Amino acid sequence: MPKLVFENIDGSEQIVEAPVGHSVMLCAVEANVEAILADCGGACSCATCHCYVEGGVFPDPDPIESQMLGLVEDLKPESRLSCQLDVTDEMDGLRIKLPASQG
Ligand code: FES
């Protein structure tokens, strides 16, 4: 099973088992990653699952995700909503950084 590395703003890490097909958000919530609140449960309507992922790993955001990203604090080019990112085997070891605003 792939593992994801969640990196907090203070540099601390949490390594999480990530079943293929789960969203990155769900993996974080099940592992109690505190910075991923996911208030809407994955409906792409709260933006409290904001994270940073280097480009090219996931398909580009769809228009709804892009619109919601416009609402986040600490927006960066690599900003994504983790509820919209599905885990695949190729993501083993992927590092996901968490924004200060959710720390
Ligand atoms: S969980 Fe609400 S937008 Fe991702």
JSON list of C-alpha atoms in Angstrom, two decimals, residues 7-47:
[
{"chain": "A", "resi": 7, "resn": "GLU", "atom": "CA", "xyz": [4.63, 17.69, 6.41]},
{"chain": "A", "resi": 8, "resn": "ASN", "atom": "CA", "xyz": [3.46, 20.25, 8.96]},
{"chain": "A", "resi": 9, "resn": "ILE", "atom": "CA", "xyz": [4.53, 23.88, 8.88]},
{"chain": "A", "resi": 10, "resn": "ASP", "atom": "CA", "xyz": [7.01, 23.19, 11.71]},
{"chain": "A", "resi": 11, "resn": "GLY", "atom": "CA", "xyz": [8.68, 20.51, 9.59]},
{"chain": "A", "resi": 12, "resn": "SER", "atom": "CA", "xyz": [7.33, 17.57, 11.56]},
{"chain": "A", "resi": 13, "resn": "GLU", "atom": "CA", "xyz": [6.11, 14.65, 9.48]},
{"chain": "A", "resi": 14, "resn": "GLN", "atom": "CA", "xyz": [3.31, 12.13, 9.64]},
{"chain": "A", "resi": 15, "resn": "ILE", "atom": "CA", "xyz": [3.61, 9.05, 7.42]},
{"chain": "A", "resi": 16, "resn": "VAL", "atom": "CA", "xyz": [0.22, 7.64, 6.52]},
{"chain": "A", "resi": 17, "resn": "GLU", "atom": "CA", "xyz": [-0.93, 4.42, 4.87]},
{"chain": "A", "resi": 18, "resn": "ALA", "atom": "CA", "xyz": [-2.92, 5.43, 1.79]},
{"chain": "A", "resi": 19, "resn": "PRO", "atom": "CA", "xyz": [-5.24, 2.88, 0.19]},
{"chain": "A", "resi": 20, "resn": "VAL", "atom": "CA", "xyz": [-5.42, 3.20, -3.60]},
{"chain": "A", "resi": 21, "resn": "GLY", "atom": "CA", "xyz": [-8.65, 4.91, -4.58]},
{"chain": "A", "resi": 22, "resn": "HIS", "atom": "CA", "xyz": [-9.01, 6.85, -1.33]},
{"chain": "A", "resi": 23, "resn": "SER", "atom": "CA", "xyz": [-8.74, 10.60, -1.53]},
{"chain": "A", "resi": 24, "resn": "VAL", "atom": "CA", "xyz": [-5.68, 12.18, 0.03]},
{"chain": "A", "resi": 25, "resn": "MET", "atom": "CA", "xyz": [-8.11, 14.00, 2.36]},
{"chain": "A", "resi": 26, "resn": "LEU", "atom": "CA", "xyz": [-9.66, 10.75, 3.58]},
{"chain": "A", "resi": 27, "resn": "CYS", "atom": "CA", "xyz": [-6.22, 9.26, 4.28]},
{"chain": "A", "resi": 28, "resn": "ALA", "atom": "CA", "xyz": [-5.33, 12.36, 6.31]},
{"chain": "A", "resi": 29, "resn": "VAL", "atom": "CA", "xyz": [-8.57, 12.40, 8.28]},
{"chain": "A", "resi": 30, "resn": "GLU", "atom": "CA", "xyz": [-8.37, 8.68, 9.10]},
{"chain": "A", "resi": 31, "resn": "ALA", "atom": "CA", "xyz": [-4.82, 9.22, 10.36]},
{"chain": "A", "resi": 32, "resn": "ASN", "atom": "CA", "xyz": [-5.77, 12.29, 12.42]},
{"chain": "A", "resi": 33, "resn": "VAL", "atom": "CA", "xyz": [-3.63, 14.73, 10.44]},
{"chain": "A", "resi": 34, "resn": "GLU", "atom": "CA", "xyz": [-4.77, 17.80, 12.34]},
{"chain": "A", "resi": 35, "resn": "ALA", "atom": "CA", "xyz": [-4.27, 20.39, 9.59]},
{"chain": "A", "resi": 36, "resn": "ILE", "atom": "CA", "xyz": [-6.77, 18.68, 7.28]},
{"chain": "A", "resi": 37, "resn": "LEU", "atom": "CA", "xyz": [-10.17, 19.61, 8.68]},
{"chain": "A", "resi": 38, "resn": "ALA", "atom": "CA", "xyz": [-12.34, 18.59, 5.71]},
{"chain": "A", "resi": 39, "resn": "ASP", "atom": "CA", "xyz": [-15.45, 20.26, 7.06]},
{"chain": "A", "resi": 40, "resn": "CYS", "atom": "CA", "xyz": [-17.59, 19.43, 4.01]},
{"chain": "A", "resi": 41, "resn": "GLY", "atom": "CA", "xyz": [-16.60, 15.77, 3.94]},
{"chain": "A", "resi": 42, "resn": "GLY", "atom": "CA", "xyz": [-15.11, 15.91, 0.46]},
{"chain": "A", "resi": 43, "resn": "ALA", "atom": "CA", "xyz": [-17.81, 17.79, -1.43]},
{"chain": "A", "resi": 44, "resn": "CYS", "atom": "CA", "xyz": [-15.33, 20.43, -2.67]},
{"chain": "A", "resi": 45, "resn": "SER", "atom": "CA", "xyz": [-17.23, 23.19, -0.89]},
{"chain": "A", "resi": 46, "resn": "CYS", "atom": "CA", "xyz": [-15.18, 24.18, 2.18]},
{"chain": "A", "resi": 47, "resn": "ALA", "atom": "CA", "xyz": [-11.48, 24.39, 1.19]}
]
